[in-house]
Amino acid sequence: MSAPFDLVLGLKGAYGALPASRMKLNCDRAITIPFQFEIRSSQFSHLKVAVFAHIFYPELSAEIRSYLGNIPLDFDLFVSTDAPEKKSEIEGEFQAFGPGRCTVQVFPNRGRDIAPFLVGFSDEILRYDIVCHLHSKRSKHNDILYGWREYAFRQLLGSPSIVNSIFHSLDSGAVDLLFPDHFGPVVQSLNYGYDFDLMRDLLGRLGVAFSKDILLEFPSGSMFWARSRALAPLLDLGLQLKDFPEETGQIDGTLAHAIERSLAFVTEVSGGRWAKIVQAQDCKQRNRLISVWRKEDVSLAVTRASRRLLGNRVSTNLQPRFTPELTAVGFRPEASSRPRFTLLIPTLKPTKVFGGIASALRLFEQILSHFRNDVDARIVSLTDNVDLDCMESAKGYTLVNLGAENTALRRTVVDASGVQSAQLPLRRHEIFLATAWWTAFSGFEMQSMQREAFGAAPPLFYFIQDHEPDFYGWSSRYVLAQSTYFRKSDAKMIVNSEELYNFMEKNYGFEDAYYVPYAVNERLRSHFRPRPKERIILIYGRPGTPRNGFEILLDGLCLWQQTYPTEARAWRIVSAGEEFEPWRAQHVSNFEILGKLSLSDYADILCRSAVGISLMVSPHPSYPPLEMAEAGAITVTNKYDEKDLSLRSDNIVSTDLLTPHSLAEQIALAVSRAEATIGESAQFRPIAAIPCKGKMFSAAAVAQSIEKFIS
């Protein structure tokens, strides 16, 4: 899937101007105005409205007044200009202004239309609920910009129904800044120009860590409607006229230009949202338009038309990364106050839902079942796409769009794989359960967005099921995976198995973490039957998972067969786990590939097998060798660091040295022991616990802990 944005990481563009990353045109949406339902202006009688117009060219006063006539309720007008004689001319045009009071003031010719508005009238802006900012734009420096002013006026003040649509949007609370879709001739020139350093300093004063690889969006032409609160962060800076340079005809590189480009970012700092608006006849790309047919659809339209800019760096959050596990998805705050518990998982593909994925789903549901208060639940698939087959693993859940917000659905699944233009909504009262290091990596990014958007974030719960850096050897992935273990102040660790917990505690200091003690899957255990043991060697065959030592396992079997051909001829070798091509095991005789089995079929083969072999080159014990041993099979596995599964069961043989030759020797010993059990009913042997220093996991205790953060 191609990226929905034009990613520009270069440091120099045309004429030396700094380029910016932008949404691709076909993904850059705008809300169509007017809306397709009747809106009565009387419903806005409670609003205090003001228009701030900078009229540098007084001959345009009549045009501006004509457009202001489309505002269908009383409002106050504040006009700024730069000379007394212009003031007189403007006052003459507006002398009979009737909707409210009209104030015309002269300010020094600094900061174009921006400084008179934000500095000259700074004491007035916050006295109103909704404000409009206009100016007598001419853009004399470039002929192709002819018509820009008229275009902006049409979108903001083109008719009473347009203004009513704008009032409805702002009054609904769905949006705080509305500005015209970009005028066609300027679209290719939307960049940081020579303003980036000024923007970074300005936004830095507002607490924003700004960077060039954040998508650029702003009211080009600096005309807009807004709730006054969206401008409060700028007003709080206490800017003065002297902060703006004297007017010398600059077309870029001034504080006014930097503020213009910062307005959408400032709106987000205030906790608000922005969106672009346009009349259908003024937009050539009709597929970009979002129509609003009912008043209830305004919030949805804003969600579809806007993006969260701050906190979403396109070079890390949105582009396809060189590290393939890391997900290309952006985030946005969601207004809902409902608490939500979200599982971040690599996949829901049925062929992959076993082992760690199944354990994560089971743990998630266990915790969810213990919440005392009503909590929404969400499963987010970050690696694989979600199709209808996947939903079999999430019964009771509904698949929703990546950007779906404030849905009334209580149990949802989201496909966050690939590169999409929508952004994953995050709530203030939301806590994440991650499993697999790359989902934790994304989870920490989501946590950062929560802090940026809401001022604080609860801890991430991190279900650790193996020492995942060792999946890769010393490499970039190793370092990235390991980095998630050093975020102890941001996370609560839940470690699967005593063996793995002891390893993690020794290497990373997880003193205040939970461990999940091994217990056989009760659904699997319910299928155990006392079958007569047969001459079957059941192996856990996963060629796609290197830590399961598939090559050593097959080579060890081959050596055992070649060393003991007479005995080996009587034994079937059955592989459960993954499907794979038969040629991979062509050097092993009597070999059958069963692949992934249902629980009942897996239990049946466990109970009938006299010998089991399951390797795991990691500190995690893995379930198969323990399941084999519990079902009565003499089981061969390997030691790792301090892991020794022979401490859990007399049926388990743990080899110190994992080579084909040593494995072949252990297979021979296991087969010799198992011969005495052939024909006898399986003897189920409980798996013993081993000492562990951590806190034993309790779904009820964890749920109670989570509720403290999200209630």
XYZ file of C-alpha atoms in Angstrom:
711
model
C 0.000 0.000 0.000
C 1.420 3.380 -0.957
C 1.767 6.066 1.684
C -1.182 8.507 1.915
C 1.167 11.463 2.167
C 4.018 13.069 0.310
C 6.933 12.410 2.637
C 9.593 15.091 2.263
C 12.678 14.587 4.403
C 14.951 16.819 2.326
C 16.330 19.972 3.896
C 16.160 22.296 0.927
C 13.512 22.933 -1.695
C 12.903 25.381 -4.515
C 14.556 28.775 -4.036
C 16.042 27.550 -0.776
C 12.646 27.316 0.938
C 12.245 24.496 3.464
C 9.893 21.814 2.062
C 7.179 20.157 4.139
C 5.435 16.794 4.233
C 1.797 17.009 3.179
C -1.148 14.691 2.724
C -1.456 13.483 -0.857
C -4.227 15.340 -2.622
C -6.526 12.326 -2.983
C -6.265 11.679 0.786
C -6.557 15.346 1.782
C -10.219 15.731 2.667
C -12.415 18.802 3.072
C -15.960 19.216 4.411
C -18.531 20.419 1.900
C -20.465 23.532 2.823
C -23.266 24.351 3.182
C -24.541 21.254 4.971
C -27.393 19.273 3.466
C -29.939 19.946 6.206
C -31.786 22.986 7.435
C -30.092 25.043 10.140
C -31.927 27.921 11.786
C -29.838 30.891 12.814
C -32.037 31.353 15.892
C -30.338 28.376 17.524
C -27.119 30.412 17.777
C -28.600 33.376 19.634
C -26.588 32.410 22.711
C -23.278 32.869 20.884
C -21.181 35.997 21.099
C -19.615 36.501 17.668
C -16.992 38.932 16.418
C -15.326 39.541 13.066
C -11.791 40.920 12.955
C -10.901 42.368 9.561
C -7.585 43.939 8.615
C -8.279 46.318 5.718
C -5.009 47.504 4.234
C -6.790 48.312 0.979
C -9.810 50.446 1.966
C -11.206 50.263 -1.557
C -12.141 46.652 -0.710
C -14.300 47.715 2.240
C -17.522 47.509 0.231
C -16.723 43.951 -0.876
C -15.982 42.893 2.686
C -19.157 44.541 3.943
C -21.168 42.726 1.310
C -19.867 39.337 2.465
C -20.406 40.257 6.126
C -24.074 40.704 5.249
C -24.315 36.907 5.047
C -23.789 36.515 8.790
C -27.366 35.807 9.944
C -27.127 37.114 13.520
C -25.751 40.068 15.420
C -21.982 40.351 15.687
C -19.370 42.968 16.513
C -16.837 44.117 13.932
C -13.266 45.131 14.672
C -11.354 46.644 11.772
C -7.650 47.418 11.740
C -5.707 49.489 9.236
C -2.383 51.326 9.114
C -3.196 55.009 8.402
C -5.667 57.633 9.689
C -6.851 58.497 6.182
C -7.627 54.813 5.556
C -9.522 54.711 8.821
C -11.707 57.602 7.684
C -12.484 55.898 4.384
C -13.313 52.603 6.116
C -15.533 54.321 8.682
C -17.380 55.992 5.849
C -18.169 52.623 4.312
C -19.267 51.108 7.651
C -20.964 54.182 9.129
C -24.369 52.538 9.020
C -23.093 49.167 10.256
C -25.996 47.671 12.131
C -25.530 44.084 13.426
C -23.436 45.261 16.388
C -20.759 47.731 17.288
C -18.049 48.607 14.779
C -14.581 49.627 15.916
C -11.896 50.862 13.506
C -8.366 51.309 14.846
C -5.027 52.330 13.356
C -1.948 50.236 14.148
C 1.649 50.483 12.883
C 2.278 48.667 9.617
C 3.843 45.616 11.271
C 2.853 41.979 11.095
C 0.429 42.373 8.176
C -3.050 41.205 9.250
C -1.752 38.980 12.080
C -0.247 41.504 14.500
C -3.256 43.893 14.534
C -5.498 40.910 15.235
C -3.504 39.076 17.919
C -1.807 42.104 19.481
C -3.964 45.112 18.630
C -7.241 43.408 19.547
C -5.850 40.856 22.015
C -8.110 42.122 24.817
C -11.216 41.633 22.699
C -10.814 38.149 21.220
C -11.534 36.039 24.303
C -14.669 38.055 25.092
C -16.379 36.230 22.249
C -17.301 32.593 21.718
C -16.643 32.570 17.980
C -14.400 34.835 15.923
C -13.737 35.297 12.230
C -10.477 36.652 10.870
C -10.395 38.306 7.414
C -8.207 40.718 5.508
C -8.175 42.607 2.222
C -5.807 40.165 0.531
C -4.344 41.042 -2.857
C -1.103 38.992 -3.251
C 0.361 41.452 -5.759
C 3.655 39.564 -5.899
C 2.247 36.703 -8.011
C -0.360 36.910 -10.801
C -1.356 33.233 -10.492
C -2.811 34.019 -7.070
C -5.477 36.247 -8.597
C -8.852 35.325 -7.133
C -7.487 33.956 -3.853
C -9.277 36.555 -1.706
C -12.626 36.014 -3.384
C -12.179 32.246 -3.081
C -11.551 32.520 0.687
C -14.486 34.868 1.206
C -16.821 32.448 -0.626
C -15.877 29.567 1.661
C -16.149 31.552 4.896
C -18.988 33.969 4.128
C -20.478 32.884 0.817
C -24.099 32.669 2.021
C -26.162 32.634 5.227
C -26.472 28.852 4.951
C -22.676 28.532 4.777
C -22.225 30.660 7.881
C -24.953 28.713 9.685
C -23.116 25.472 8.825
C -19.930 26.931 10.267
C -21.707 28.102 13.420
C -23.309 24.675 13.823
C -19.909 22.972 13.551
C -18.159 25.266 16.019
C -21.064 25.308 18.469
C -21.303 21.504 18.441
C -17.838 21.182 19.963
C -16.717 18.889 17.142
C -14.207 21.404 15.764
C -12.471 24.598 16.905
C -10.856 25.979 13.733
C -12.364 26.017 10.231
C -10.522 27.403 7.246
C -10.880 27.221 3.467
C -9.537 24.285 1.527
C -6.331 25.473 -0.095
C -6.708 27.684 -3.148
C -5.735 25.565 -6.164
C -2.695 27.571 -7.371
C -1.036 27.495 -3.913
C -1.328 23.754 -3.231
C 2.059 22.947 -4.776
C 3.718 25.742 -2.805
C 2.628 24.774 0.698
C 5.882 24.502 2.610
C 7.711 25.825 5.637
C 9.412 28.386 3.427
C 11.759 30.459 5.554
C 9.536 30.249 8.624
C 10.469 26.973 10.288
C 12.896 28.317 12.885
C 10.402 31.002 13.864
C 7.663 28.351 14.126
C 9.815 26.035 16.208
C 10.642 28.850 18.630
C 7.029 30.026 18.776
C 5.585 26.557 19.352
C 8.429 25.755 21.727
C 7.129 28.529 23.957
C 3.845 26.612 24.010
C 5.589 23.425 25.121
C 5.623 21.766 21.698
C 8.631 19.731 20.603
C 8.313 20.678 16.942
C 10.088 19.066 14.010
C 10.087 19.333 10.253
C 8.749 15.809 9.730
C 5.368 16.681 11.219
C 2.731 17.092 8.516
C 2.140 20.746 7.664
C -1.427 22.051 7.640
C -2.566 25.636 8.099
C -5.062 28.284 6.894
C -3.145 29.405 3.829
C -4.070 33.055 3.410
C -4.686 33.348 7.195
C -8.486 33.647 7.015
C -10.665 31.447 9.190
C -13.475 30.975 11.698
C -12.571 29.739 15.173
C -13.710 29.291 18.696
C -11.753 31.933 20.553
C -10.388 29.346 22.979
C -8.396 27.814 20.116
C -6.335 31.025 19.960
C -5.813 31.292 23.725
C -2.310 29.712 23.714
C -1.102 32.387 21.263
C -2.697 35.183 23.252
C -1.088 33.886 26.432
C 2.348 34.492 24.892
C 1.846 38.228 25.300
C 3.162 39.108 21.847
C 3.817 42.803 21.183
C 3.882 44.830 17.975
C 7.629 45.285 18.318
C 8.039 41.501 17.969
C 6.996 41.865 14.327
C 9.359 43.430 11.774
C 8.516 46.647 9.975
C 6.734 46.128 6.679
C 9.086 46.114 3.680
C 7.059 43.947 1.298
C 8.289 40.606 2.660
C 6.523 37.605 1.162
C 7.924 35.089 3.686
C 10.207 34.653 6.686
C 8.435 36.897 9.191
C 6.737 36.161 12.516
C 3.363 36.789 10.864
C 4.067 34.080 8.297
C 5.202 31.727 11.077
C 2.023 32.344 13.072
C -0.109 31.709 9.980
C 1.565 28.310 9.561
C 1.193 27.576 13.277
C -2.545 28.120 13.700
C -3.605 24.473 13.297
C -0.853 23.407 15.685
C -1.917 26.040 18.213
C -5.484 24.770 17.964
C -4.251 21.291 18.888
C -2.259 22.727 21.792
C -5.532 24.228 23.065
C -7.117 20.774 22.948
C -9.122 21.563 19.821
C -9.499 20.255 16.291
C -9.332 21.850 12.872
C -10.826 21.055 9.481
C -10.950 22.523 5.989
C -14.197 23.572 4.308
C -15.109 24.208 0.687
C -18.102 24.652 -1.590
C -18.487 21.720 -3.964
C -18.245 23.920 -7.069
C -14.878 25.253 -5.870
C -13.258 21.799 -5.592
C -12.134 20.009 -8.759
C -11.396 16.695 -6.984
C -14.898 15.662 -5.917
C -13.621 12.451 -4.282
C -12.028 14.631 -1.604
C -15.337 16.059 -0.432
C -17.156 14.995 2.725
C -20.837 15.914 2.738
C -22.827 16.368 5.931
C -26.446 15.246 5.596
C -27.509 15.215 9.258
C -26.542 17.254 12.279
C -25.343 14.069 13.966
C -22.733 13.591 11.227
C -20.676 16.719 11.900
C -18.310 15.033 14.361
C -17.762 12.129 11.967
C -17.075 14.544 9.101
C -14.465 16.387 11.178
C -12.852 13.076 12.106
C -12.595 12.127 8.438
C -11.446 15.551 7.261
C -8.750 16.295 9.813
C -5.631 14.698 11.190
C -3.721 15.030 14.413
C -0.494 16.846 13.529
C 1.360 17.117 16.827
C 2.923 13.905 18.061
C 2.826 12.235 14.635
C 6.214 12.501 12.974
C 5.928 11.110 9.474
C 9.502 9.806 9.404
C 8.778 7.472 12.318
C 5.022 7.113 12.760
C 3.704 7.070 9.225
C 6.191 5.854 6.652
C 6.886 2.144 6.085
C 9.834 1.564 8.356
C 13.018 -0.283 7.575
C 12.238 -2.411 10.637
C 9.275 -4.350 9.233
C 7.710 -5.235 12.585
C 7.105 -1.592 13.460
C 3.699 -0.370 12.419
C 3.068 2.645 10.209
C 0.117 4.253 11.968
C -0.620 7.667 13.404
C -2.625 8.530 16.501
C -5.181 11.116 17.559
C -6.978 11.930 20.817
C -10.594 10.821 21.148
C -13.074 12.922 23.102
C -14.911 10.020 24.740
C -14.705 9.901 28.526
C -15.549 6.190 28.625
C -12.759 3.956 29.987
C -11.284 1.458 27.535
C -8.939 -1.519 27.777
C -7.061 -2.173 24.526
C -5.042 -5.202 23.492
C -2.211 -4.519 21.020
C -1.542 -7.719 19.151
C 0.404 -8.667 16.010
C -2.313 -10.740 14.367
C -5.678 -12.442 14.575
C -5.001 -14.752 11.625
C -6.418 -18.188 12.521
C -3.258 -19.915 11.300
C -1.204 -17.854 13.758
C -3.494 -17.825 16.779
C -1.677 -20.316 18.962
C 1.168 -20.095 21.439
C 1.873 -16.480 22.328
C -1.071 -14.967 20.438
C -3.552 -17.330 22.062
C -2.008 -16.652 25.484
C -2.328 -12.894 24.988
C -5.981 -13.158 23.958
C -6.682 -15.412 26.934
C -4.936 -13.070 29.390
C -6.784 -10.063 27.956
C -10.172 -11.701 28.409
C -9.277 -12.883 31.917
C -8.467 -9.335 33.005
C -11.501 -7.930 31.202
C -13.837 -10.318 33.017
C -12.757 -8.924 36.393
C -13.470 -5.230 35.826
C -16.031 -4.052 38.334
C -17.006 -1.016 36.277
C -18.230 -0.867 32.710
C -15.143 -0.746 30.476
C -15.003 -0.802 26.687
C -12.654 -3.327 25.087
C -10.688 -3.067 21.864
C -8.298 -5.397 20.037
C -5.882 -3.702 17.646
C -4.054 -5.841 15.076
C -0.804 -4.072 14.250
C 0.969 -6.475 11.888
C -1.525 -8.507 9.858
C -4.705 -7.258 8.252
C -8.031 -8.314 9.717
C -10.513 -10.242 7.584
C -13.683 -12.150 8.386
C -11.735 -15.313 9.224
C -9.794 -13.332 11.822
C -12.985 -12.380 13.600
C -13.414 -16.029 14.544
C -10.693 -15.378 17.122
C -12.629 -12.412 18.509
C -16.178 -13.603 18.961
C -18.455 -10.916 20.364
C -16.340 -8.130 18.817
C -17.179 -5.923 15.833
C -14.630 -4.870 13.220
C -14.529 -1.064 12.883
C -12.562 1.396 10.789
C -9.132 2.456 12.043
C -10.291 6.022 12.641
C -13.677 5.200 14.220
C -14.320 7.425 17.241
C -16.888 7.580 20.011
C -18.587 4.447 18.750
C -21.431 3.043 20.811
C -20.019 -0.441 20.225
C -18.515 -1.825 23.426
C -16.274 -4.538 21.936
C -14.350 -3.633 18.784
C -11.499 -4.864 16.599
C -9.331 -2.458 14.608
C -7.053 -3.242 11.677
C -4.013 -0.978 12.130
C -1.755 -2.793 9.669
C -0.255 -1.164 6.602
C -0.029 2.552 5.851
C -3.392 4.278 6.173
C -4.518 7.880 6.119
C -6.766 7.448 9.171
C -5.339 7.722 12.677
C -5.985 5.414 15.618
C -8.057 7.272 18.253
C -6.797 7.183 21.847
C -8.782 8.071 24.945
C -7.706 9.812 28.113
C -8.996 6.897 30.179
C -7.491 4.108 28.125
C -4.894 1.555 29.078
C -3.012 -0.757 26.745
C -1.934 -4.370 27.052
C 0.937 -5.099 24.682
C 2.481 -8.404 23.714
C 5.476 -8.888 21.380
C 8.077 -6.137 21.532
C 6.877 -4.260 18.452
C 3.370 -3.905 19.848
C 4.922 -2.575 23.073
C 7.005 -0.159 20.989
C 3.802 1.134 19.386
C 2.131 1.130 22.786
C 4.766 3.464 24.197
C 4.172 5.794 21.227
C 0.449 5.746 22.010
C 1.270 6.489 25.630
C 3.332 9.503 24.509
C 0.353 10.756 22.495
C -1.852 10.416 25.578
C 0.602 12.534 27.561
C 0.774 15.152 24.846
C -2.972 15.312 24.285
C -4.245 14.863 27.842
C -1.313 15.884 30.054
C -0.847 12.427 31.587
C -0.918 8.761 30.649
C -1.471 5.531 32.580
C 1.199 2.812 32.486
C 1.372 0.295 29.675
C 0.803 -3.311 30.707
C 3.384 -5.427 28.889
C 2.845 -9.175 28.570
C 6.357 -10.562 27.998
C 6.383 -14.085 26.591
C 10.031 -14.494 25.681
C 13.338 -12.670 25.587
C 12.588 -11.317 22.147
C 15.877 -9.489 21.384
C 17.398 -12.937 20.944
C 15.062 -13.556 18.026
C 17.471 -11.490 15.926
C 21.040 -11.711 17.196
C 23.040 -8.538 17.684
C 21.358 -6.056 15.364
C 19.116 -3.015 15.123
C 16.131 -5.194 15.939
C 17.896 -6.591 18.973
C 18.408 -3.080 20.344
C 14.849 -1.957 19.547
C 13.340 -5.041 21.162
C 15.514 -4.673 24.239
C 14.658 -0.989 24.566
C 11.101 -1.937 25.526
C 12.403 -3.672 28.664
C 14.065 -0.492 29.907
C 10.759 1.437 30.082
C 9.997 0.173 33.572
C 8.747 3.546 34.785
C 6.191 3.600 31.934
C 5.043 0.001 32.166
C 3.796 -2.796 34.364
C 5.383 -6.068 33.278
C 3.519 -9.375 33.218
C 5.976 -12.201 32.479
C 4.791 -15.556 31.210
C 6.247 -18.414 33.289
C 8.474 -18.629 36.303
C 11.553 -19.485 34.241
C 11.257 -16.424 32.039
C 10.487 -14.168 35.002
C 13.627 -15.318 36.812
C 15.687 -14.622 33.691
C 14.170 -11.152 33.156
C 14.481 -10.212 36.816
C 18.142 -11.204 36.806
C 18.939 -9.275 33.618
C 16.579 -6.284 33.824
C 15.551 -5.962 37.448
C 11.806 -6.625 37.172
C 11.280 -6.689 40.930
C 7.795 -5.129 40.842
C 6.340 -7.266 38.074
C 3.916 -10.140 37.820
C 4.636 -13.665 36.682
C 2.060 -15.988 35.152
C 2.678 -19.487 36.531
C 2.524 -22.321 34.075
C -0.803 -24.121 33.947
C -2.023 -26.458 31.271
C -4.689 -24.993 29.019
C -7.885 -26.174 30.675
C -9.655 -26.477 27.322
C -6.837 -28.745 26.165
C -6.825 -30.653 29.446
C -10.549 -31.332 29.111
C -9.794 -33.367 25.971
C -7.220 -35.625 27.662
C -8.272 -39.275 27.613
C -6.411 -42.359 28.921
C -5.390 -43.628 25.476
C -2.963 -46.563 25.154
C 0.525 -45.304 24.435
C 1.784 -46.001 20.891
C 5.220 -45.940 19.321
C 4.788 -42.337 18.287
C 7.404 -39.606 18.662
C 5.497 -36.331 18.678
C 7.633 -33.342 17.729
C 6.839 -29.637 17.860
C 7.757 -28.697 14.291
C 7.989 -24.977 13.554
C 10.525 -24.280 10.790
C 9.360 -20.660 10.656
C 10.421 -20.023 14.264
C 14.207 -20.333 14.625
C 14.188 -20.583 18.422
C 12.351 -23.918 18.133
C 15.531 -25.465 16.707
C 13.765 -27.208 13.818
C 16.971 -28.060 11.932
C 18.699 -29.549 14.991
C 15.550 -31.482 15.829
C 15.347 -33.121 12.373
C 19.075 -33.784 12.176
C 18.979 -35.359 15.641
C 16.120 -37.617 14.559
C 18.035 -38.593 11.434
C 21.156 -39.486 13.434
C 19.083 -41.502 15.911
C 17.429 -43.436 13.064
C 20.774 -44.121 11.404
C 22.319 -45.241 14.693
C 19.363 -47.417 15.786
C 17.696 -48.406 12.499
C 16.016 -51.533 13.867
C 14.342 -49.765 16.797
C 13.593 -46.661 14.720
C 11.726 -48.671 12.108
C 8.942 -49.319 14.628
C 8.400 -45.673 15.564
C 6.231 -43.132 13.741
C 7.396 -39.530 13.888
C 4.542 -37.021 13.875
C 5.028 -33.248 13.565
C 2.452 -30.863 15.056
C 2.732 -27.071 14.979
C 3.189 -25.616 11.495
C 2.528 -26.838 8.017
C 5.718 -27.115 5.953
C 6.987 -28.716 2.766
C 7.764 -32.454 3.076
C 11.189 -32.001 1.460
C 12.394 -30.277 4.633
C 12.208 -33.648 6.421
C 13.177 -35.890 3.518
C 16.163 -37.295 5.439
C 13.912 -38.555 8.254
C 11.932 -41.766 7.766
C 8.412 -42.599 8.991
C 7.628 -38.874 9.072
C 4.134 -37.310 9.046
C 3.226 -33.621 9.000
C 0.018 -32.777 10.830
C 0.559 -29.028 11.092
C -1.754 -26.990 13.299
C -4.318 -29.151 15.065
C -7.593 -28.523 16.815
C -7.441 -28.833 20.600
C -9.201 -32.172 20.546
C -6.897 -33.612 17.852
C -3.822 -32.225 19.610
C -4.958 -33.761 22.923
C -5.547 -37.108 21.203
C -2.058 -37.274 19.690
C -0.535 -36.120 22.994
C -2.238 -38.923 24.877
C -1.189 -41.574 22.339
C 2.441 -40.473 21.921
C 5.005 -42.255 24.064
C 7.820 -39.784 23.314
C 7.794 -36.048 22.785
C 10.471 -33.665 21.508
C 10.121 -29.901 21.762
C 13.033 -27.488 21.713
C 13.115 -23.860 22.775
C 16.368 -21.945 22.517
C 15.274 -19.260 24.937
C 14.625 -18.751 28.662
C 10.913 -19.371 28.134
C 9.895 -23.002 28.742
C 7.216 -22.992 26.015
C 4.053 -25.014 26.537
C 4.506 -28.053 24.256
C 7.198 -29.900 26.273
C 5.189 -29.395 29.474
C 1.991 -30.529 27.746
C 3.775 -33.591 26.376
C 5.110 -34.478 29.806
C 1.740 -33.944 31.484
C 0.133 -36.294 28.938
C 2.595 -39.005 29.969
C 5.165 -38.770 27.138
C 8.874 -39.085 27.893
C 9.858 -35.653 26.660
C 13.181 -34.359 25.372
C 13.908 -30.635 25.501
C 16.878 -28.369 26.161
C 18.232 -26.261 28.989
C 18.840 -22.535 28.563
C 20.574 -20.276 31.056
C 18.830 -21.188 34.345
C 15.901 -22.944 32.660
C 15.741 -26.657 33.439
C 12.329 -28.227 32.800
C 13.403 -31.522 34.338
C 12.748 -29.750 37.667
C 9.052 -29.676 36.738
C 8.505 -33.309 35.746
C 10.219 -36.701 35.906
C 8.970 -37.210 32.343
C 11.245 -34.431 31.028
C 14.854 -34.835 29.943
C 16.692 -31.500 29.509
C 19.873 -31.693 27.521
C 22.743 -29.354 28.393
C 24.314 -29.454 24.949
C 21.986 -28.903 22.011
C 23.586 -30.453 18.946
C 22.224 -33.126 16.587
C 24.517 -35.745 18.171
C 23.587 -34.956 21.770
C 19.908 -34.782 20.826
C 20.140 -38.185 19.106
C 21.572 -39.670 22.312
C 18.713 -38.220 24.381
C 16.135 -39.515 21.892
C 17.619 -42.993 22.231
C 17.327 -42.839 26.027
C 13.756 -41.504 25.840
C 12.701 -44.254 23.394
C 14.252 -46.875 25.646
C 12.313 -45.552 28.672
C 9.094 -45.235 26.690
C 9.145 -48.848 25.482
C 7.910 -49.866 28.916
C 4.776 -47.730 28.496
C 3.657 -48.984 25.079
C 0.100 -50.322 25.214
C -0.538 -48.898 28.659
C -2.999 -46.064 29.230
C -1.508 -42.611 29.481
C -0.641 -41.606 33.030
C -1.265 -37.906 33.446
C 1.429 -36.269 35.545
C 0.850 -32.803 37.024
C 3.562 -30.265 36.262
C 5.333 -28.939 39.355
C 5.800 -25.269 40.148
C 9.274 -23.828 40.622
C 10.438 -20.971 42.894
C 9.890 -17.433 41.606
C 10.620 -14.087 43.277
C 7.884 -12.031 41.623
C 4.220 -11.427 42.361
C 1.976 -14.152 41.048
C -0.384 -12.854 38.390
C -3.991 -12.449 39.411
C -6.445 -11.256 36.763
C -8.636 -9.748 39.482
C -5.732 -7.847 41.058
C -4.499 -6.535 37.703
C -8.037 -5.481 36.722
C -8.375 -3.619 39.994
C -5.013 -1.914 39.400
C -6.027 -0.914 35.876
C -9.344 0.505 37.062
C -7.479 2.914 39.324
C -5.827 4.424 36.247
C -8.797 4.558 33.889
C -11.774 5.210 36.158
